[in-house]
Amino acid sequence: MRHTLSIRTRLAAWYTGVLIAIVCSLGAMLYAAVRRTAIADADAVLRSRLADMAPFINGRLHGRHAAELAHEFETHLSGLAPGGTLLQVSDPQGRWIYQSASIRSYEISATAPGEAGAVTLATVRHGGAVLRVISSSIRADGHVYAVQLAISLTGQFQMLDRLRDTALWLLPIAAALSWLGGYWLCGRALAPVDEMVTTAGSISASRLDLRVNAPRTGDELQRLGDTLNAMIERLDRGVRRITDFTANAAHELRTPVGILRTTAELALHERATDEDRKAALANVEAEAVNLTAILDSLMALARSDAGEHEGLSADVDLNTLAETAVRRISPLARTRQIDLTWNVPEVPVMVRGSRGALLGLVTILLDNAVKYTPAGGQVKVSLETRIDDVLLQVDDTGIGIAPDDLPHIFERFYRADRTGAAEGGGSGLGLALARSIADAHNARLDVHSTPGAGSTFQLRMAARRNQSDSVRS
Ligand code: ADP
């Protein structure tokens, strides 16, 4: 099994790594810069000293023997600037013309004299000493002599080396401290996540009222907490909806089942006559029809909740669909003496969706309109195409809906006070199913109603583009 390090360990390791890399590169740059500056300063001093000494040396070299020259240099150079004694002069054969006592111990080899005036600079190490040496050539009496002047950098280099060694010693300690610091910091930074995990872990279906503590920091942690809380909120709403739905469904089924039971008990009673039993059976049949309707609605809602509308992107002609719905409801309308009319364009009105689901929706609206309109009233279906959408409208001159009920009629199992309503009111699931179908089609289902005057249900759907123009003609 592959083990990955914890995020805290990895963050601390990254933190330490980056810190060490920065400290090391800064240290290296600083070390190199100080070293370069020390050498550059020494070079400048050497150059100026050489420039000062060149005329003097040149003057001494003319017409003198080597032995005399040594004496000359010894006598005159001791008065030169400090360090000036680090001087050696050699002839073209590499023999020493002069070597100051102080430079001798460094054993700096003589350079072959080059072009007169040419200058080279070099860093020479001898034992623990570091010297910066400038070499130049001086022409006198037809000979070219090599002159070497040196300056000691031992002090600066030793200080630099001591600094470097101390830094190298301190580095592991700094790394360990920064790792510990990083580990502690990451722990602190991740503490809210830990807390969220603990809270989220204790959330179950029965404790969906709990929320994680999202720090108000405006960062990823807050977004994580807010997202988790929004998710729990949705879950909470979903679970509550399912619980309510189940409780309502059970309650709804209790009445018909209770009626079935008492009817059956009456029919089975020893003193029940044949007529009683016949009437009981008729009752049972009516209740069974009622039960089937409720179960059909429940199943349709459950399917709709699960997004199971078959072929939501089929081409549907709302015109023929409305006509089919009207034909379905006509017998009921006739029985209730309601004038059912429809006013639709003569061309197809195309939308995208599920034909079965949309037919169900329009039938629910028409069924309600007929159910809640007293005899002699009117129900009108109209269809109209507009620039972007299609409007299907069901108007009735029925009992209307009280303003207090209006916001609730699309809720499951909600039934407005049906005083005065025509008999045969349903289970309160019709409009909930209608809205669920509308939502699945990205359509809007609205209602306007005036109690005692009638209601208007409007379904707005996006028109199928290429068809809508021809339909508007
Ligand atoms: P139901 O099965 O009771 O008709 P619905 O969900 O279809 O359930 O409707 C919910 C409630 O909205 C109804 O009980 C009724 O009070 C009210 N309602 C629906 N349509 C109309 C209408 N056209 N006129 C008056 N009231 C209506």
Coordinates of C-alpha atoms and ligand atoms in Angstrom, one line a residue:
M1 CA 0.0 0.0 0.0
R2 CA 1.3 3.4 -0.9
H3 CA 1.7 5.7 2.1
T4 CA 1.7 9.4 1.5
L5 CA 2.9 11.9 4.1
S6 CA 0.3 13.9 5.9
I7 CA -0.4 17.4 4.4
R8 CA 1.0 18.9 7.6
T9 CA 4.3 17.1 7.2
R10 CA 4.5 17.9 3.6
L11 CA 3.7 21.6 4.1
A12 CA 6.3 21.8 6.9
A13 CA 8.9 20.1 4.7
W14 CA 8.2 22.5 1.8
Y15 CA 8.4 25.4 4.2
T16 CA 11.7 24.2 5.5
G17 CA 13.0 23.4 2.0
V18 CA 12.1 26.8 0.7
L19 CA 13.5 28.6 3.7
I20 CA 16.8 26.7 3.5
A21 CA 17.1 27.3 -0.2
I22 CA 16.6 31.1 0.3
V23 CA 19.0 31.3 3.2
C24 CA 21.7 29.2 1.4
S25 CA 21.4 31.2 -1.8
L26 CA 21.4 34.5 0.1
G27 CA 24.4 33.4 2.1
A28 CA 26.3 32.2 -1.0
M29 CA 25.6 35.5 -2.8
L30 CA 26.7 37.5 0.2
Y31 CA 29.8 35.4 0.6
A32 CA 30.7 35.9 -3.1
A33 CA 30.0 39.6 -3.0
V34 CA 32.1 40.3 0.1
R35 CA 35.0 38.2 -1.4
R36 CA 34.7 40.0 -4.7
T37 CA 34.7 43.4 -3.0
A38 CA 37.8 42.4 -0.9
I39 CA 39.7 41.3 -4.0
A40 CA 38.6 44.4 -6.0
D41 CA 39.7 46.7 -3.2
A42 CA 43.1 44.9 -3.0
D43 CA 43.4 45.1 -6.8
A44 CA 42.8 48.9 -6.7
V45 CA 45.4 49.3 -3.9
L46 CA 47.9 47.2 -5.8
R47 CA 47.4 49.1 -9.0
S48 CA 47.9 52.4 -7.4
R49 CA 51.0 51.2 -5.5
L50 CA 52.4 49.8 -8.7
A51 CA 51.8 53.1 -10.4
D52 CA 53.6 54.9 -7.5
M53 CA 56.5 52.5 -7.4
A54 CA 57.1 51.9 -11.1
P55 CA 59.2 55.1 -11.8
F56 CA 61.3 54.5 -8.6
I57 CA 62.0 50.9 -9.6
N58 CA 62.7 51.9 -13.2
G59 CA 65.2 54.5 -12.0
R60 CA 67.0 52.0 -9.7
L61 CA 67.3 49.3 -12.4
H62 CA 69.3 51.5 -14.8
G63 CA 73.0 50.7 -15.0
R64 CA 73.2 48.7 -11.7
H65 CA 74.2 45.2 -10.9
A66 CA 72.0 42.8 -9.1
A67 CA 73.8 43.0 -5.8
E68 CA 73.7 46.8 -5.8
L69 CA 70.0 46.7 -6.7
A70 CA 69.1 44.6 -3.7
H71 CA 70.7 47.1 -1.4
E72 CA 69.0 50.0 -3.2
F73 CA 65.6 48.4 -2.8
E74 CA 66.2 47.5 0.8
T75 CA 67.2 51.0 1.7
H76 CA 64.5 52.9 -0.2
L77 CA 61.5 50.7 -0.2
S78 CA 61.3 50.5 3.6
G79 CA 59.9 54.0 3.5
L80 CA 57.1 53.1 1.2
A81 CA 53.5 52.7 2.3
P82 CA 52.6 49.8 4.6
G83 CA 52.6 46.5 2.8
G84 CA 54.9 47.9 0.2
T85 CA 57.6 45.6 1.4
L86 CA 55.7 42.6 -0.2
L87 CA 57.8 43.1 -3.4
Q88 CA 59.9 40.9 -5.6
V89 CA 61.8 41.7 -8.8
S90 CA 63.2 39.1 -11.2
D91 CA 65.3 39.3 -14.3
P92 CA 64.4 37.7 -17.6
Q93 CA 66.1 34.4 -16.6
G94 CA 64.0 34.2 -13.5
R95 CA 66.7 35.1 -11.1
W96 CA 65.8 37.2 -8.1
I97 CA 67.0 40.8 -8.4
Y98 CA 65.3 41.6 -5.2
Q99 CA 62.9 39.8 -2.8
S100 CA 61.7 41.6 0.3
A101 CA 62.1 39.6 3.5
S102 CA 58.4 39.5 4.0
I103 CA 57.5 38.1 0.6
R104 CA 60.1 35.4 0.7
S105 CA 58.3 33.1 3.0
Y106 CA 55.3 33.0 0.6
E107 CA 57.4 31.4 -2.1
I108 CA 55.6 33.2 -4.9
S109 CA 57.3 32.0 -8.1
A110 CA 58.7 34.6 -10.4
T111 CA 56.7 35.3 -13.5
A112 CA 58.3 35.5 -16.9
P113 CA 58.5 39.1 -17.8
G114 CA 55.9 39.9 -20.5
E115 CA 55.3 43.0 -22.5
A116 CA 56.4 46.1 -20.7
G117 CA 53.5 47.7 -18.9
A118 CA 51.2 44.6 -19.1
V119 CA 49.7 43.8 -15.7
T120 CA 48.2 40.5 -14.4
L121 CA 46.5 39.9 -11.1
A122 CA 46.2 36.6 -9.3
T123 CA 45.2 35.2 -5.9
V124 CA 48.0 33.0 -4.4
R125 CA 47.6 30.7 -1.4
H126 CA 50.4 29.5 0.7
G127 CA 49.8 27.6 3.8
G128 CA 47.0 29.4 5.5
A129 CA 47.9 32.7 3.9
V130 CA 46.1 34.3 1.0
L131 CA 47.8 37.0 -1.1
R132 CA 46.7 39.0 -4.0
V133 CA 49.6 39.5 -6.4
I134 CA 50.0 42.0 -9.2
S135 CA 52.7 41.2 -11.8
S136 CA 54.1 43.7 -14.2
S137 CA 57.1 44.1 -16.5
I138 CA 59.5 47.0 -16.5
R139 CA 62.0 47.7 -19.3
A140 CA 65.5 49.0 -18.3
D141 CA 68.8 48.9 -20.1
G142 CA 67.3 46.8 -22.8
H143 CA 66.1 44.1 -20.3
V144 CA 62.6 43.4 -19.2
Y145 CA 62.2 42.8 -15.5
A146 CA 59.3 41.2 -13.8
V147 CA 58.0 43.1 -10.8
Q148 CA 55.5 41.5 -8.4
L149 CA 53.8 43.4 -5.6
A150 CA 51.5 41.6 -3.2
I151 CA 48.9 42.4 -0.5
S152 CA 47.7 40.0 2.2
L153 CA 44.0 39.1 2.1
T154 CA 44.5 36.5 4.9
G155 CA 42.5 38.5 7.5
Q156 CA 39.5 39.0 5.3
F157 CA 39.5 35.5 3.9
Q158 CA 39.8 34.0 7.4
M159 CA 36.9 36.0 8.6
L160 CA 34.8 35.0 5.6
D161 CA 35.7 31.3 6.1
R162 CA 34.8 31.5 9.8
L163 CA 31.5 33.1 8.9
R164 CA 30.8 30.4 6.3
D165 CA 31.7 27.6 8.8
T166 CA 29.5 29.1 11.5
A167 CA 26.6 29.4 8.9
L168 CA 27.1 25.7 7.9
W169 CA 27.0 24.7 11.5
L170 CA 23.9 26.7 12.2
L171 CA 22.1 25.6 9.1
P172 CA 20.9 22.2 10.4
I173 CA 19.7 23.8 13.6
A174 CA 17.9 26.5 11.6
A175 CA 16.4 23.7 9.4
A176 CA 15.2 21.8 12.5
L177 CA 13.7 24.9 14.1
S178 CA 12.0 26.0 10.9
W179 CA 10.6 22.5 10.4
L180 CA 9.2 22.6 13.9
G181 CA 7.9 26.1 13.4
G182 CA 6.4 25.2 10.0
Y183 CA 4.8 22.0 11.5
W184 CA 3.3 24.0 14.3
L185 CA 2.1 26.8 12.0
C186 CA 0.5 24.2 9.6
G187 CA -1.1 22.6 12.6
R188 CA -2.6 25.9 13.6
A189 CA -3.7 26.7 10.0
L190 CA -5.3 23.3 9.6
A191 CA -7.0 23.3 13.0
P192 CA -10.3 24.7 11.5
V193 CA -10.3 21.9 8.9
D194 CA -9.9 19.4 11.8
E195 CA -12.8 21.0 13.5
M196 CA -14.9 20.9 10.4
V197 CA -14.0 17.2 9.9
T198 CA -15.1 16.4 13.5
T199 CA -18.4 18.3 13.1
A200 CA -19.0 16.7 9.6
G201 CA -18.2 13.3 11.1
S202 CA -20.9 13.7 13.7
I203 CA -23.6 14.7 11.2
S204 CA -26.0 12.0 10.4
A205 CA -29.5 12.0 8.9
S206 CA -30.9 12.7 12.4
R207 CA -28.4 15.5 13.1
L208 CA -28.7 17.6 9.9
D209 CA -29.3 20.7 12.0
L210 CA -25.6 20.8 12.8
R211 CA -23.3 23.1 10.8
V212 CA -19.5 23.2 10.5
N213 CA -17.8 26.3 11.9
A214 CA -16.6 28.2 8.9
P215 CA -13.9 30.8 9.9
R216 CA -14.7 34.3 8.6
T217 CA -11.4 34.7 6.9
G218 CA -12.5 35.1 3.3
D219 CA -10.1 32.4 2.2
E220 CA -10.2 28.8 1.0
L221 CA -11.1 27.6 4.5
Q222 CA -14.1 29.9 4.7
R223 CA -15.2 28.7 1.2
L224 CA -14.7 25.1 2.3
G225 CA -16.8 25.7 5.4
D226 CA -19.5 27.6 3.5
T227 CA -19.7 25.0 0.8
L228 CA -20.0 22.2 3.3
N229 CA -22.7 24.1 5.2
A230 CA -24.6 24.8 1.9
M231 CA -24.3 21.1 1.1
I232 CA -25.6 20.1 4.5
E233 CA -28.4 22.6 4.1
R234 CA -29.5 21.1 0.8
L235 CA -29.3 17.6 2.3
D236 CA -31.3 18.8 5.3
R237 CA -34.0 20.3 3.0
G238 CA -34.0 17.1 0.9
V239 CA -34.3 14.8 3.9
R240 CA -37.0 17.0 5.4
R241 CA -38.9 17.0 2.2
I242 CA -38.7 13.2 1.9
T243 CA -39.8 12.8 5.5
D244 CA -42.7 15.2 5.1
F245 CA -43.6 13.5 1.8
T246 CA -43.6 10.1 3.3
A247 CA -45.6 11.2 6.4
N248 CA -48.1 13.0 4.1
A249 CA -48.3 10.1 1.8
A250 CA -48.9 7.7 4.7
H251 CA -51.5 10.0 6.1
E252 CA -53.2 10.4 2.7
L253 CA -53.4 6.7 2.2
R254 CA -54.8 6.1 5.7
T255 CA -58.2 7.5 4.9
P256 CA -59.0 5.4 1.8
V257 CA -57.5 2.3 3.4
G258 CA -59.6 3.0 6.6
I259 CA -62.7 3.4 4.4
L260 CA -61.9 0.2 2.6
R261 CA -61.5 -1.6 5.9
T262 CA -64.7 -0.4 7.5
T263 CA -66.6 -1.0 4.3
A264 CA -65.3 -4.6 4.1
E265 CA -66.2 -5.1 7.8
L266 CA -69.7 -3.9 7.2
A267 CA -70.1 -6.2 4.1
L268 CA -68.8 -9.1 6.2
H269 CA -71.2 -8.4 9.0
E270 CA -73.6 -11.3 9.4
R271 CA -76.6 -9.1 9.3
A272 CA -75.6 -7.4 6.1
T273 CA -78.1 -7.7 3.3
D274 CA -77.2 -8.3 -0.4
E275 CA -77.9 -4.6 -1.1
D276 CA -75.5 -3.6 1.7
R277 CA -72.8 -5.9 0.3
K278 CA -73.4 -4.5 -3.2
A279 CA -73.2 -0.9 -2.0
A280 CA -70.1 -1.8 0.0
L281 CA -68.5 -3.3 -3.2
A282 CA -69.3 -0.1 -5.1
N283 CA -67.7 1.9 -2.3
V284 CA -64.6 -0.3 -2.4
E285 CA -64.4 0.2 -6.1
A286 CA -64.6 4.0 -5.8
E287 CA -62.0 4.0 -3.0
A288 CA -59.7 1.7 -5.1
V289 CA -60.0 4.2 -8.0
N290 CA -59.2 7.0 -5.6
L291 CA -56.2 5.0 -4.2
T292 CA -54.9 4.3 -7.6
A293 CA -55.0 8.0 -8.5
I294 CA -53.1 8.9 -5.4
L295 CA -50.5 6.2 -6.0
D296 CA -50.2 7.2 -9.6
S297 CA -49.5 10.8 -8.6
L298 CA -47.0 9.7 -5.9
M299 CA -45.2 7.6 -8.4
A300 CA -45.2 10.3 -11.0
L301 CA -43.8 12.8 -8.4
A302 CA -41.1 10.3 -7.3
R303 CA -40.1 9.8 -10.9
S304 CA -40.1 13.5 -11.5
D305 CA -38.0 14.1 -8.4
A306 CA -35.5 11.6 -9.7
G307 CA -35.5 13.4 -13.1
E308 CA -37.0 10.5 -14.9
H309 CA -38.9 12.2 -17.6
E310 CA -38.4 10.1 -20.7
G311 CA -37.1 12.0 -23.8
L312 CA -37.0 15.6 -22.3
S313 CA -35.6 16.8 -25.6
A314 CA -38.2 15.4 -28.0
D315 CA -39.9 17.8 -30.4
V316 CA -43.4 18.4 -29.1
D317 CA -46.2 20.3 -30.8
L318 CA -48.1 22.1 -27.9
N319 CA -51.0 22.7 -30.2
T320 CA -52.0 19.1 -30.7
L321 CA -51.0 18.4 -27.2
A322 CA -53.4 21.0 -25.8
E323 CA -56.1 19.6 -28.1
T324 CA -55.6 16.1 -26.8
A325 CA -55.8 17.3 -23.2
V326 CA -59.0 19.2 -24.0
R327 CA -60.5 16.1 -25.6
R328 CA -59.6 14.1 -22.5
I329 CA -61.3 16.5 -20.2
S330 CA -64.4 17.2 -22.4
P331 CA -66.6 14.4 -21.0
L332 CA -66.0 15.6 -17.5
A333 CA -66.7 19.2 -18.5
R334 CA -69.9 18.2 -20.2
T335 CA -71.0 16.2 -17.1
R336 CA -70.4 19.3 -15.0
Q337 CA -72.0 21.6 -17.5
I338 CA -68.9 23.7 -18.1
D339 CA -68.2 25.4 -21.4
L340 CA -64.7 24.2 -22.5
T341 CA -63.2 26.1 -25.4
W342 CA -59.7 26.4 -26.8
N343 CA -58.1 29.1 -28.9
V344 CA -54.9 28.0 -30.5
P345 CA -52.9 29.0 -33.6
E346 CA -53.4 26.9 -36.7
V347 CA -49.8 26.1 -37.1
P348 CA -47.7 23.8 -34.9
V349 CA -46.2 25.4 -31.8
M350 CA -43.0 23.5 -31.2
V351 CA -41.2 23.1 -27.9
R352 CA -38.6 20.6 -26.6
G353 CA -39.6 18.2 -23.9
S354 CA -41.4 15.0 -22.9
R355 CA -44.8 14.7 -24.6
G356 CA -46.1 12.4 -21.9
A357 CA -45.1 14.7 -19.1
L358 CA -46.3 17.9 -20.8
L359 CA -49.7 16.2 -21.5
G360 CA -49.9 15.3 -17.9
L361 CA -49.2 18.9 -16.9
V362 CA -51.8 20.4 -19.1
T363 CA -54.4 17.7 -18.1
I364 CA -53.8 18.6 -14.4
L365 CA -54.4 22.3 -15.1
L366 CA -57.6 21.5 -17.1
D367 CA -58.8 19.0 -14.6
N368 CA -58.5 21.5 -11.8
A369 CA -60.1 24.2 -13.8
V370 CA -63.1 22.0 -14.5
K371 CA -63.1 20.7 -10.9
Y372 CA -63.1 24.1 -9.2
T373 CA -65.6 25.8 -11.6
P374 CA -69.3 25.6 -10.7
A375 CA -71.8 24.4 -13.3
G376 CA -72.4 27.0 -16.1
G377 CA -68.9 28.3 -15.8
Q378 CA -66.3 28.5 -18.5
V379 CA -62.8 27.1 -19.0
K380 CA -60.7 28.4 -21.8
V381 CA -57.3 27.1 -23.1
S382 CA -55.2 29.4 -25.2
L383 CA -51.8 29.1 -26.8
E384 CA -49.8 31.9 -28.0
T385 CA -46.2 32.2 -29.4
R386 CA -44.1 35.3 -28.5
I387 CA -40.6 36.4 -29.4
D388 CA -38.7 33.9 -27.3
D389 CA -41.3 31.7 -25.7
V390 CA -44.6 30.1 -25.9
L391 CA -47.4 30.8 -23.5
L392 CA -50.1 28.3 -22.7
Q393 CA -52.9 29.6 -20.5
V394 CA -55.8 27.9 -18.8
D395 CA -58.5 30.4 -17.6
D396 CA -61.6 29.5 -15.6
T397 CA -64.5 31.4 -14.1
G398 CA -64.4 29.2 -11.0
I399 CA -64.2 29.7 -7.3
G400 CA -60.7 31.2 -7.4
I401 CA -58.0 30.9 -4.8
A402 CA -57.7 33.0 -1.6
P403 CA -54.5 35.1 -1.5
D404 CA -53.4 33.2 1.6
D405 CA -53.6 29.9 -0.2
L406 CA -52.0 31.1 -3.4
P407 CA -48.3 30.8 -2.3
H408 CA -49.0 27.2 -1.1
I409 CA -51.0 25.5 -3.8
F410 CA -47.9 24.1 -5.6
E411 CA -46.8 22.4 -2.3
R412 CA -47.3 18.7 -2.0
F413 CA -50.6 17.6 -0.4
Y414 CA -51.7 21.2 0.0
R415 CA -55.4 21.8 -0.5
A416 CA -57.0 25.1 -0.2
D417 CA -60.2 25.4 1.7
R418 CA -62.6 23.8 -0.6
T419 CA -65.8 25.3 0.7
G420 CA -68.0 25.6 -2.3
A421 CA -65.6 23.6 -4.5
A422 CA -67.1 21.1 -6.8
E423 CA -67.0 17.6 -5.4
G424 CA -64.1 15.3 -6.3
G425 CA -61.2 17.4 -5.1
G426 CA -58.0 15.5 -5.3
S427 CA -55.1 14.7 -3.0
G428 CA -53.2 18.0 -3.3
L429 CA -50.5 16.4 -5.5
G430 CA -51.6 17.6 -8.9
L431 CA -50.1 21.1 -8.9
A432 CA -46.9 19.9 -7.2
L433 CA -46.5 17.4 -10.0
A434 CA -47.3 20.1 -12.6
R435 CA -44.6 22.4 -11.2
S436 CA -42.1 19.5 -11.0
I437 CA -42.7 18.8 -14.7
A438 CA -42.4 22.5 -15.5
D439 CA -39.1 22.7 -13.6
A440 CA -37.8 19.7 -15.4
H441 CA -38.5 21.5 -18.7
N442 CA -37.0 24.8 -17.5
A443 CA -40.5 26.3 -17.9
R444 CA -42.4 28.6 -15.6
L445 CA -45.8 27.8 -14.1
D446 CA -47.6 30.8 -12.6
V447 CA -51.0 31.4 -11.2
H448 CA -53.2 34.5 -10.9
S449 CA -56.5 34.2 -9.2
T450 CA -59.4 36.3 -7.8
P451 CA -61.6 34.5 -5.3
G452 CA -65.1 34.1 -6.6
A453 CA -64.1 35.3 -10.1
G454 CA -61.7 32.6 -11.4
S455 CA -58.1 31.6 -11.9
T456 CA -55.5 31.7 -14.6
F457 CA -52.7 29.3 -14.8
Q458 CA -49.8 30.2 -17.2
L459 CA -47.1 27.9 -18.5
R460 CA -44.2 29.7 -20.2
M461 CA -41.7 27.6 -22.2
A462 CA -38.8 28.4 -24.5
A463 CA -39.9 28.1 -28.1
R464 CA -38.0 25.9 -30.5
R465 CA -36.1 28.6 -32.4
N466 CA -36.4 27.5 -36.1
Q467 CA -40.1 26.9 -35.7
S468 CA -41.2 29.9 -33.7
D469 CA -40.9 32.4 -36.6
S470 CA -43.1 30.4 -39.0
V471 CA -45.6 30.0 -36.2
R472 CA -45.9 33.7 -35.6
S473 CA -47.1 34.4 -39.1
Ligands
ADP1 P1 -56.1 18.8 -5.8 O1 -55.8 17.4 -6.1 O2 -56.6 19.1 -4.4 O3 -56.8 19.5 -6.9 P2 -53.9 20.3 -6.6 O4 -52.4 20.2 -6.2 O5 -54.2 20.1 -8.1 O6 -54.6 19.4 -5.7 O7 -54.4 21.8 -6.2 C1 -54.1 22.3 -5.0 C2 -55.2 23.2 -4.5 O8 -55.2 24.4 -5.3 C3 -56.5 22.6 -4.7 O9 -56.9 21.9 -3.5 C4 -57.4 23.8 -4.9 O10 -57.8 24.3 -3.6 C5 -56.5 24.8 -5.5 N1 -56.7 24.9 -7.0 C6 -56.0 24.3 -7.9 N2 -56.5 24.7 -9.2 C7 -57.5 25.5 -8.9 C8 -58.5 26.3 -9.8 N3 -58.4 26.2 -11.1 N4 -59.4 27.0 -9.2 C9 -59.5 27.1 -7.8 N5 -58.6 26.5 -7.0 C10 -57.7 25.7 -7.5

